[in-house]
Amino acid sequence: MSLLDRIDAKRLPRHIAIIMDGNGRWAKERGEERYVGHQEGVVSVRKVVEAASDLGIRYLTMYAFSTENWNRPKEEVDALMTLMVAAIKKETPDLMKNNVRLDAIGNLARLPELARHTLQECIDETSSNTGTTVVLALSYSSRWEITDAVRQIVAQVESGELDARSIDEETISRHLTTRNIPDPDLLIRTGGERRLSNFLLWQLSYAEFYFTGIYWPDFRKEELYEAILYYQQRERRFGRTSEQLN
Ligand code: IPE
Ligand code: IPE
Ligand code: MG
């Protein structure tokens, strides 16, 4: 039985979040520039989006560039931005064909003009698609997002629009960049590290975590199926006892 056949279509994660890591090491092991790893990583993005879309996964969030990644050498940052622009342009027709909607979270104002513009065009063009929503996390970090949410909430309290005593978890969720997206059920991190690197700290409260040593450029459809099968073996108790669930 193939991995795909073993997946229970009735128990799919509604939202998968992925920390796509290991591009640089993948390239280095081949004696190539880091850039080559990022290029090959784009192919993985395409394959994983296709697989998720074919399976009927509702949301797929992909960590493509963190706030901290701005501290990389300028040449690498520039190369990543250029690659993103080219990839979005190239992939938009296929996103349309597959009914995939693109969205983005992060401090997008920090992106170079061309990158921001190209991204926005694709978001607008795919906005009526009803299949999988792919959310690119760009110039994103969770602490940036939470800090920004606090600022917005305080401003509303100061203006009298919001009563401080009414602030609850829902208020906070509503002010995060993920406000229209359900929390991830499954988090995947490739590349061998077991850390969150400032990704979706609030939203991952009850996600299942899947870590693999496979570098992102080698993570393709079969690897996604493996992660989903792992997820389907977990019992999600949300604080209750196993007996309560049955
Ligand atoms: C992930 O791969 C891509 C980005 C963070 C943009 P890395 O570039 O971090 O690759 P490694 O971790 O150095 O191998
Ligand atoms: C995390 O990868 C960010 C992305 C995948 C975009 P990093 O390679 O930047 O993470 P750290 O710094 O090693 O934790
Ligand atoms: Mg890395």
PDB file of C-alpha atoms and ligand atoms in Angstrom:
ATOM      1  CA  MET A   1       0.000   0.000   0.000  1.00  0.00           C
ATOM      2  CA  SER A   2       1.430   3.392  -0.941  1.00  0.00           C
ATOM      3  CA  LEU A   3       1.845   6.153   1.641  1.00  0.00           C
ATOM      4  CA  LEU A   4      -0.899   8.130  -0.058  1.00  0.00           C
ATOM      5  CA  ASP A   5      -3.323   5.197   0.151  1.00  0.00           C
ATOM      6  CA  ARG A   6      -2.671   4.896   3.878  1.00  0.00           C
ATOM      7  CA  ILE A   7      -3.836   8.445   4.574  1.00  0.00           C
ATOM      8  CA  ASP A   8      -7.303   8.633   6.129  1.00  0.00           C
ATOM      9  CA  ALA A   9      -9.098  11.275   4.078  1.00  0.00           C
ATOM     10  CA  LYS A  10     -11.553  11.867   6.924  1.00  0.00           C
ATOM     11  CA  ARG A  11      -8.859  12.839   9.439  1.00  0.00           C
ATOM     12  CA  LEU A  12      -6.747  15.308   7.520  1.00  0.00           C
ATOM     13  CA  PRO A  13      -5.160  18.238   9.324  1.00  0.00           C
ATOM     14  CA  ARG A  14      -7.132  21.315   8.377  1.00  0.00           C
ATOM     15  CA  HIS A  15      -4.057  23.517   8.592  1.00  0.00           C
ATOM     16  CA  ILE A  16      -0.422  22.471   8.099  1.00  0.00           C
ATOM     17  CA  ALA A  17       2.393  24.907   8.924  1.00  0.00           C
ATOM     18  CA  ILE A  18       5.917  24.280   7.659  1.00  0.00           C
ATOM     19  CA  ILE A  19       9.300  25.675   8.690  1.00  0.00           C
ATOM     20  CA  MET A  20      11.213  25.087   5.477  1.00  0.00           C
ATOM     21  CA  ASP A  21      14.796  24.708   6.680  1.00  0.00           C
ATOM     22  CA  GLY A  22      18.036  23.214   5.353  1.00  0.00           C
ATOM     23  CA  ASN A  23      18.424  24.797   1.922  1.00  0.00           C
ATOM     24  CA  GLY A  24      21.908  26.083   2.677  1.00  0.00           C
ATOM     25  CA  ARG A  25      23.202  22.786   4.044  1.00  0.00           C
ATOM     26  CA  TRP A  26      21.664  20.894   1.139  1.00  0.00           C
ATOM     27  CA  ALA A  27      23.661  23.090  -1.259  1.00  0.00           C
ATOM     28  CA  LYS A  28      26.860  22.986   0.789  1.00  0.00           C
ATOM     29  CA  GLU A  29      26.865  19.176   0.825  1.00  0.00           C
ATOM     30  CA  ARG A  30      26.853  19.328  -2.962  1.00  0.00           C
ATOM     31  CA  GLY A  31      29.632  21.908  -3.111  1.00  0.00           C
ATOM     32  CA  GLU A  32      27.153  24.509  -4.397  1.00  0.00           C
ATOM     33  CA  GLU A  33      26.299  28.058  -3.347  1.00  0.00           C
ATOM     34  CA  ARG A  34      23.492  28.462  -0.808  1.00  0.00           C
ATOM     35  CA  TYR A  35      21.459  30.051  -3.559  1.00  0.00           C
ATOM     36  CA  VAL A  36      21.255  26.721  -5.393  1.00  0.00           C
ATOM     37  CA  GLY A  37      19.587  25.248  -2.311  1.00  0.00           C
ATOM     38  CA  HIS A  38      17.014  28.019  -2.266  1.00  0.00           C
ATOM     39  CA  GLN A  39      16.299  27.416  -5.973  1.00  0.00           C
ATOM     40  CA  GLU A  40      15.749  23.726  -5.369  1.00  0.00           C
ATOM     41  CA  GLY A  41      13.651  24.642  -2.335  1.00  0.00           C
ATOM     42  CA  VAL A  42      11.240  26.467  -4.636  1.00  0.00           C
ATOM     43  CA  VAL A  43      10.647  23.171  -6.463  1.00  0.00           C
ATOM     44  CA  SER A  44       9.746  21.596  -3.113  1.00  0.00           C
ATOM     45  CA  VAL A  45       7.292  24.404  -2.433  1.00  0.00           C
ATOM     46  CA  ARG A  46       5.592  23.672  -5.752  1.00  0.00           C
ATOM     47  CA  LYS A  47       5.418  19.913  -5.099  1.00  0.00           C
ATOM     48  CA  VAL A  48       4.150  20.276  -1.533  1.00  0.00           C
ATOM     49  CA  VAL A  49       1.515  22.837  -2.536  1.00  0.00           C
ATOM     50  CA  GLU A  50       0.355  20.485  -5.296  1.00  0.00           C
ATOM     51  CA  ALA A  51       0.169  17.523  -2.925  1.00  0.00           C
ATOM     52  CA  ALA A  52      -1.677  19.502  -0.252  1.00  0.00           C
ATOM     53  CA  SER A  53      -4.100  20.818  -2.820  1.00  0.00           C
ATOM     54  CA  ASP A  54      -4.751  17.347  -4.277  1.00  0.00           C
ATOM     55  CA  LEU A  55      -5.396  16.010  -0.776  1.00  0.00           C
ATOM     56  CA  GLY A  56      -7.794  18.837   0.018  1.00  0.00           C
ATOM     57  CA  ILE A  57      -5.797  20.419   2.855  1.00  0.00           C
ATOM     58  CA  ARG A  58      -7.559  23.724   3.618  1.00  0.00           C
ATOM     59  CA  TYR A  59      -4.585  25.814   4.809  1.00  0.00           C
ATOM     60  CA  LEU A  60      -0.856  25.528   4.269  1.00  0.00           C
ATOM     61  CA  THR A  61       1.386  28.127   5.928  1.00  0.00           C
ATOM     62  CA  MET A  62       4.996  28.210   4.818  1.00  0.00           C
ATOM     63  CA  TYR A  63       7.748  30.053   6.699  1.00  0.00           C
ATOM     64  CA  ALA A  64       9.772  31.491   3.843  1.00  0.00           C
ATOM     65  CA  PHE A  65      11.610  34.413   5.454  1.00  0.00           C
ATOM     66  CA  SER A  66      11.815  35.432   9.102  1.00  0.00           C
ATOM     67  CA  THR A  67      12.360  38.842  10.668  1.00  0.00           C
ATOM     68  CA  GLU A  68      15.736  37.485  11.815  1.00  0.00           C
ATOM     69  CA  ASN A  69      16.628  36.480   8.246  1.00  0.00           C
ATOM     70  CA  TRP A  70      17.070  40.190   7.427  1.00  0.00           C
ATOM     71  CA  ASN A  71      20.377  39.816   9.258  1.00  0.00           C
ATOM     72  CA  ARG A  72      21.785  37.459   6.611  1.00  0.00           C
ATOM     73  CA  PRO A  73      24.381  38.758   4.126  1.00  0.00           C
ATOM     74  CA  LYS A  74      22.824  41.249   1.737  1.00  0.00           C
ATOM     75  CA  GLU A  75      23.589  39.089  -1.311  1.00  0.00           C
ATOM     76  CA  GLU A  76      21.607  36.210   0.148  1.00  0.00           C
ATOM     77  CA  VAL A  77      18.657  38.423   1.110  1.00  0.00           C
ATOM     78  CA  ASP A  78      18.624  39.954  -2.383  1.00  0.00           C
ATOM     79  CA  ALA A  79      18.842  36.528  -4.000  1.00  0.00           C
ATOM     80  CA  LEU A  80      15.917  35.270  -1.912  1.00  0.00           C
ATOM     81  CA  MET A  81      13.763  38.262  -2.842  1.00  0.00           C
ATOM     82  CA  THR A  82      14.592  37.879  -6.540  1.00  0.00           C
ATOM     83  CA  LEU A  83      13.840  34.186  -6.374  1.00  0.00           C
ATOM     84  CA  MET A  84      10.512  34.857  -4.708  1.00  0.00           C
ATOM     85  CA  VAL A  85       9.447  37.329  -7.376  1.00  0.00           C
ATOM     86  CA  ALA A  86      10.361  34.881 -10.157  1.00  0.00           C
ATOM     87  CA  ALA A  87       8.650  31.954  -8.425  1.00  0.00           C
ATOM     88  CA  ILE A  88       5.402  33.828  -7.812  1.00  0.00           C
ATOM     89  CA  LYS A  89       5.249  35.020 -11.415  1.00  0.00           C
ATOM     90  CA  LYS A  90       5.961  31.550 -12.745  1.00  0.00           C
ATOM     91  CA  GLU A  91       3.558  29.722 -10.430  1.00  0.00           C
ATOM     92  CA  THR A  92       0.518  32.001 -10.589  1.00  0.00           C
ATOM     93  CA  PRO A  93      -1.039  30.245 -13.635  1.00  0.00           C
ATOM     94  CA  ASP A  94      -0.770  26.875 -11.874  1.00  0.00           C
ATOM     95  CA  LEU A  95      -2.236  28.307  -8.684  1.00  0.00           C
ATOM     96  CA  MET A  96      -5.205  29.476 -10.778  1.00  0.00           C
ATOM     97  CA  LYS A  97      -5.510  26.095 -12.476  1.00  0.00           C
ATOM     98  CA  ASN A  98      -5.474  24.297  -9.114  1.00  0.00           C
ATOM     99  CA  ASN A  99      -7.895  26.759  -7.492  1.00  0.00           C
ATOM    100  CA  VAL A 100      -5.263  27.693  -4.881  1.00  0.00           C
ATOM    101  CA  ARG A 101      -5.513  31.020  -3.069  1.00  0.00           C
ATOM    102  CA  LEU A 102      -2.342  32.818  -1.993  1.00  0.00           C
ATOM    103  CA  ASP A 103      -2.118  34.915   1.148  1.00  0.00           C
ATOM    104  CA  ALA A 104       0.780  36.342   3.160  1.00  0.00           C
ATOM    105  CA  ILE A 105       1.530  37.185   6.785  1.00  0.00           C
ATOM    106  CA  GLY A 106       4.409  39.205   8.181  1.00  0.00           C
ATOM    107  CA  ASN A 107       5.763  42.715   8.120  1.00  0.00           C
ATOM    108  CA  LEU A 108       5.283  43.012   4.365  1.00  0.00           C
ATOM    109  CA  ALA A 109       6.076  46.737   4.433  1.00  0.00           C
ATOM    110  CA  ARG A 110       9.722  45.763   4.860  1.00  0.00           C
ATOM    111  CA  LEU A 111       9.820  43.851   1.566  1.00  0.00           C
ATOM    112  CA  PRO A 112      11.416  45.530  -1.453  1.00  0.00           C
ATOM    113  CA  GLU A 113       8.858  47.303  -3.645  1.00  0.00           C
ATOM    114  CA  LEU A 114       8.988  44.760  -6.489  1.00  0.00           C
ATOM    115  CA  ALA A 115       8.564  41.793  -4.165  1.00  0.00           C
ATOM    116  CA  ARG A 116       5.650  43.428  -2.353  1.00  0.00           C
ATOM    117  CA  HIS A 117       3.984  44.374  -5.604  1.00  0.00           C
ATOM    118  CA  THR A 118       4.382  40.937  -7.221  1.00  0.00           C
ATOM    119  CA  LEU A 119       3.102  39.258  -4.089  1.00  0.00           C
ATOM    120  CA  GLN A 120       0.076  41.538  -3.888  1.00  0.00           C
ATOM    121  CA  GLU A 121      -0.760  40.912  -7.549  1.00  0.00           C
ATOM    122  CA  CYS A 122      -0.805  37.169  -7.013  1.00  0.00           C
ATOM    123  CA  ILE A 123      -2.853  37.531  -3.811  1.00  0.00           C
ATOM    124  CA  ASP A 124      -5.408  39.648  -5.683  1.00  0.00           C
ATOM    125  CA  GLU A 125      -5.530  37.376  -8.721  1.00  0.00           C
ATOM    126  CA  THR A 126      -6.084  34.221  -6.667  1.00  0.00           C
ATOM    127  CA  SER A 127      -8.400  35.820  -4.095  1.00  0.00           C
ATOM    128  CA  SER A 128     -11.579  34.156  -5.375  1.00  0.00           C
ATOM    129  CA  ASN A 129     -10.100  30.659  -5.495  1.00  0.00           C
ATOM    130  CA  THR A 130     -11.820  28.261  -3.141  1.00  0.00           C
ATOM    131  CA  GLY A 131      -9.324  25.397  -2.808  1.00  0.00           C
ATOM    132  CA  THR A 132      -6.252  25.318  -0.568  1.00  0.00           C
ATOM    133  CA  THR A 133      -5.118  28.634   0.920  1.00  0.00           C
ATOM    134  CA  VAL A 134      -1.327  28.917   0.869  1.00  0.00           C
ATOM    135  CA  VAL A 135      -0.064  31.470   3.362  1.00  0.00           C
ATOM    136  CA  LEU A 136       3.500  32.694   2.888  1.00  0.00           C
ATOM    137  CA  ALA A 137       5.127  33.916   6.092  1.00  0.00           C
ATOM    138  CA  LEU A 138       7.470  36.649   4.894  1.00  0.00           C
ATOM    139  CA  SER A 139       9.441  39.012   7.070  1.00  0.00           C
ATOM    140  CA  TYR A 140       7.439  37.274   9.776  1.00  0.00           C
ATOM    141  CA  SER A 141       8.174  36.637  13.399  1.00  0.00           C
ATOM    142  CA  SER A 142       5.765  35.762  16.140  1.00  0.00           C
ATOM    143  CA  ARG A 143       7.102  38.287  18.635  1.00  0.00           C
ATOM    144  CA  TRP A 144       6.786  41.053  16.053  1.00  0.00           C
ATOM    145  CA  GLU A 145       3.195  39.969  15.440  1.00  0.00           C
ATOM    146  CA  ILE A 146       2.248  39.774  19.122  1.00  0.00           C
ATOM    147  CA  THR A 147       3.883  43.141  19.850  1.00  0.00           C
ATOM    148  CA  ASP A 148       1.927  44.670  17.000  1.00  0.00           C
ATOM    149  CA  ALA A 149      -1.307  43.129  18.301  1.00  0.00           C
ATOM    150  CA  VAL A 150      -0.692  44.601  21.768  1.00  0.00           C
ATOM    151  CA  ARG A 151      -0.153  48.028  20.215  1.00  0.00           C
ATOM    152  CA  GLN A 152      -3.440  47.810  18.299  1.00  0.00           C
ATOM    153  CA  ILE A 153      -5.383  46.634  21.334  1.00  0.00           C
ATOM    154  CA  VAL A 154      -3.973  49.380  23.557  1.00  0.00           C
ATOM    155  CA  ALA A 155      -4.849  51.994  20.934  1.00  0.00           C
ATOM    156  CA  GLN A 156      -8.441  50.725  20.883  1.00  0.00           C
ATOM    157  CA  VAL A 157      -8.659  50.828  24.660  1.00  0.00           C
ATOM    158  CA  GLU A 158      -7.272  54.376  24.714  1.00  0.00           C
ATOM    159  CA  SER A 159      -9.776  55.554  22.140  1.00  0.00           C
ATOM    160  CA  GLY A 160     -12.621  54.006  24.123  1.00  0.00           C
ATOM    161  CA  GLU A 161     -13.470  51.601  21.307  1.00  0.00           C
ATOM    162  CA  LEU A 162     -12.605  48.624  23.487  1.00  0.00           C
ATOM    163  CA  ASP A 163     -13.196  47.987  27.197  1.00  0.00           C
ATOM    164  CA  ALA A 164      -9.995  46.549  28.751  1.00  0.00           C
ATOM    165  CA  ARG A 165     -12.072  44.196  30.939  1.00  0.00           C
ATOM    166  CA  SER A 166     -13.533  42.552  27.844  1.00  0.00           C
ATOM    167  CA  ILE A 167     -10.124  41.494  26.470  1.00  0.00           C
ATOM    168  CA  ASP A 168      -9.997  37.730  26.123  1.00  0.00           C
ATOM    169  CA  GLU A 169      -8.094  35.166  24.020  1.00  0.00           C
ATOM    170  CA  GLU A 170     -10.387  35.855  21.103  1.00  0.00           C
ATOM    171  CA  THR A 171      -9.481  39.564  21.200  1.00  0.00           C
ATOM    172  CA  ILE A 172      -5.807  38.681  20.912  1.00  0.00           C
ATOM    173  CA  SER A 173      -6.343  36.148  18.108  1.00  0.00           C
ATOM    174  CA  ARG A 174      -8.330  38.749  16.215  1.00  0.00           C
ATOM    175  CA  HIS A 175      -5.387  41.131  16.217  1.00  0.00           C
ATOM    176  CA  LEU A 176      -2.818  38.678  14.939  1.00  0.00           C
ATOM    177  CA  THR A 177      -1.974  38.528  11.226  1.00  0.00           C
ATOM    178  CA  THR A 178      -3.550  35.056  11.153  1.00  0.00           C
ATOM    179  CA  ARG A 179      -6.949  36.427  12.187  1.00  0.00           C
ATOM    180  CA  ASN A 180      -8.848  34.712   9.358  1.00  0.00           C
ATOM    181  CA  ILE A 181      -6.999  31.412   9.573  1.00  0.00           C
ATOM    182  CA  PRO A 182      -7.633  28.527  12.003  1.00  0.00           C
ATOM    183  CA  ASP A 183      -4.692  27.467  14.201  1.00  0.00           C
ATOM    184  CA  PRO A 184      -2.363  24.877  12.658  1.00  0.00           C
ATOM    185  CA  ASP A 185      -3.059  21.235  13.499  1.00  0.00           C
ATOM    186  CA  LEU A 186       0.338  20.040  12.342  1.00  0.00           C
ATOM    187  CA  LEU A 187       3.718  21.774  12.355  1.00  0.00           C
ATOM    188  CA  ILE A 188       6.486  20.350  10.192  1.00  0.00           C
ATOM    189  CA  ARG A 189      10.120  21.459  10.464  1.00  0.00           C
ATOM    190  CA  THR A 190      12.670  20.096   8.006  1.00  0.00           C
ATOM    191  CA  GLY A 191      16.453  20.312   8.266  1.00  0.00           C
ATOM    192  CA  GLY A 192      16.971  18.649  11.649  1.00  0.00           C
ATOM    193  CA  GLU A 193      16.584  21.561  14.097  1.00  0.00           C
ATOM    194  CA  ARG A 194      13.982  21.217  16.829  1.00  0.00           C
ATOM    195  CA  ARG A 195      13.077  24.800  17.497  1.00  0.00           C
ATOM    196  CA  LEU A 196      10.365  27.254  16.512  1.00  0.00           C
ATOM    197  CA  SER A 197      12.601  30.141  15.444  1.00  0.00           C
ATOM    198  CA  ASN A 198       9.921  32.690  16.336  1.00  0.00           C
ATOM    199  CA  PHE A 199       7.157  31.051  14.266  1.00  0.00           C
ATOM    200  CA  LEU A 200       3.445  31.181  15.242  1.00  0.00           C
ATOM    201  CA  LEU A 201       4.078  30.934  19.005  1.00  0.00           C
ATOM    202  CA  TRP A 202       0.467  31.707  19.922  1.00  0.00           C
ATOM    203  CA  GLN A 203      -1.161  29.722  17.136  1.00  0.00           C
ATOM    204  CA  LEU A 204       0.839  26.514  17.669  1.00  0.00           C
ATOM    205  CA  SER A 205      -0.395  26.045  21.258  1.00  0.00           C
ATOM    206  CA  TYR A 206      -2.027  22.706  20.476  1.00  0.00           C
ATOM    207  CA  ALA A 207      -0.416  21.676  17.194  1.00  0.00           C
ATOM    208  CA  GLU A 208       1.245  18.296  16.707  1.00  0.00           C
ATOM    209  CA  PHE A 209       4.974  18.694  15.952  1.00  0.00           C
ATOM    210  CA  TYR A 210       6.798  16.709  13.270  1.00  0.00           C
ATOM    211  CA  PHE A 211      10.554  17.161  12.979  1.00  0.00           C
ATOM    212  CA  THR A 212      12.569  15.572  10.213  1.00  0.00           C
ATOM    213  CA  GLY A 213      16.261  15.688   9.348  1.00  0.00           C
ATOM    214  CA  ILE A 214      15.419  15.833   5.648  1.00  0.00           C
ATOM    215  CA  TYR A 215      16.574  19.113   4.092  1.00  0.00           C
ATOM    216  CA  TRP A 216      13.813  21.202   2.560  1.00  0.00           C
ATOM    217  CA  PRO A 217      14.972  20.696  -1.063  1.00  0.00           C
ATOM    218  CA  ASP A 218      14.534  16.938  -0.532  1.00  0.00           C
ATOM    219  CA  PHE A 219      11.099  17.279   1.072  1.00  0.00           C
ATOM    220  CA  ARG A 220       8.544  16.415  -1.592  1.00  0.00           C
ATOM    221  CA  LYS A 221       5.120  14.740  -1.825  1.00  0.00           C
ATOM    222  CA  GLU A 222       6.040  11.418  -0.199  1.00  0.00           C
ATOM    223  CA  GLU A 223       7.665  13.263   2.716  1.00  0.00           C
ATOM    224  CA  LEU A 224       4.473  15.272   3.212  1.00  0.00           C
ATOM    225  CA  TYR A 225       2.448  12.043   3.235  1.00  0.00           C
ATOM    226  CA  GLU A 226       4.795  10.646   5.927  1.00  0.00           C
ATOM    227  CA  ALA A 227       4.191  13.720   8.085  1.00  0.00           C
ATOM    228  CA  ILE A 228       0.417  13.453   7.691  1.00  0.00           C
ATOM    229  CA  LEU A 229       0.524   9.754   8.593  1.00  0.00           C
ATOM    230  CA  TYR A 230       2.475  10.640  11.743  1.00  0.00           C
ATOM    231  CA  TYR A 231      -0.203  13.218  12.562  1.00  0.00           C
ATOM    232  CA  GLN A 232      -2.972  10.671  12.098  1.00  0.00           C
ATOM    233  CA  GLN A 233      -1.398   8.422  14.725  1.00  0.00           C
ATOM    234  CA  ARG A 234      -1.574  11.102  17.408  1.00  0.00           C
ATOM    235  CA  GLU A 235      -4.424  11.284  19.886  1.00  0.00           C
ATOM    236  CA  ARG A 236      -5.341  14.924  20.350  1.00  0.00           C
ATOM    237  CA  ARG A 237      -6.647  15.229  23.870  1.00  0.00           C
ATOM    238  CA  PHE A 238      -6.698  19.004  24.422  1.00  0.00           C
ATOM    239  CA  GLY A 239      -6.237  18.474  28.142  1.00  0.00           C
ATOM    240  CA  ARG A 240      -8.867  15.765  28.503  1.00  0.00           C
ATOM    241  CA  THR A 241      -8.249  12.107  29.285  1.00  0.00           C
ATOM    242  CA  SER A 242      -8.121   9.444  26.653  1.00  0.00           C
ATOM    243  CA  GLU A 243     -11.316   7.885  28.048  1.00  0.00           C
ATOM    244  CA  GLN A 244     -13.218  11.130  27.678  1.00  0.00           C
ATOM    245  CA  LEU A 245     -12.575  11.146  23.962  1.00  0.00           C
ATOM    246  CA  ASN A 246     -14.392   7.889  23.279  1.00  0.00           C
TER     247      ASN A 246
HETATM  248  C1  IPE B   1      15.797  27.812   4.900  1.00  0.00           C
HETATM  249  O1  IPE B   1      17.055  27.281   4.635  1.00  0.00           O
HETATM  250  C2  IPE B   1      15.462  28.978   4.024  1.00  0.00           C
HETATM  251  C3  IPE B   1      15.429  30.268   4.713  1.00  0.00           C
HETATM  252  C4  IPE B   1      15.588  30.460   6.001  1.00  0.00           C
HETATM  253  C5  IPE B   1      15.193  31.444   3.901  1.00  0.00           C
HETATM  254  P1  IPE B   1      18.363  27.890   5.263  1.00  0.00           P
HETATM  255  O2  IPE B   1      18.876  28.942   4.328  1.00  0.00           O
HETATM  256  O3  IPE B   1      18.154  28.325   6.647  1.00  0.00           O
HETATM  257  O4  IPE B   1      19.339  26.630   5.215  1.00  0.00           O
HETATM  258  P2  IPE B   1      20.344  26.148   6.335  1.00  0.00           P
HETATM  259  O5  IPE B   1      19.583  26.051   7.611  1.00  0.00           O
HETATM  260  O6  IPE B   1      21.424  27.169   6.399  1.00  0.00           O
HETATM  261  O7  IPE B   1      20.821  24.820   5.859  1.00  0.00           O
HETATM  262  C1  IPE B   2      13.760  29.555  10.120  1.00  0.00           C
HETATM  263  O1  IPE B   2      14.949  29.102   9.545  1.00  0.00           O
HETATM  264  C2  IPE B   2      13.135  30.573   9.233  1.00  0.00           C
HETATM  265  C3  IPE B   2      12.660  30.054   7.946  1.00  0.00           C
HETATM  266  C4  IPE B   2      12.606  28.807   7.593  1.00  0.00           C
HETATM  267  C5  IPE B   2      12.204  31.058   7.035  1.00  0.00           C
HETATM  268  P1  IPE B   2      16.365  29.670  10.022  1.00  0.00           P
HETATM  269  O2  IPE B   2      17.391  28.856   9.330  1.00  0.00           O
HETATM  270  O3  IPE B   2      16.431  31.126   9.821  1.00  0.00           O
HETATM  271  O4  IPE B   2      16.318  29.353  11.572  1.00  0.00           O
HETATM  272  P2  IPE B   2      17.433  29.425  12.697  1.00  0.00           P
HETATM  273  O5  IPE B   2      17.915  30.812  12.757  1.00  0.00           O
HETATM  274  O6  IPE B   2      18.509  28.465  12.331  1.00  0.00           O
HETATM  275  O7  IPE B   2      16.729  28.997  13.944  1.00  0.00           O
HETATM  276 MG    MG B   3      18.320  27.409   8.473  1.00  0.00          MG
END
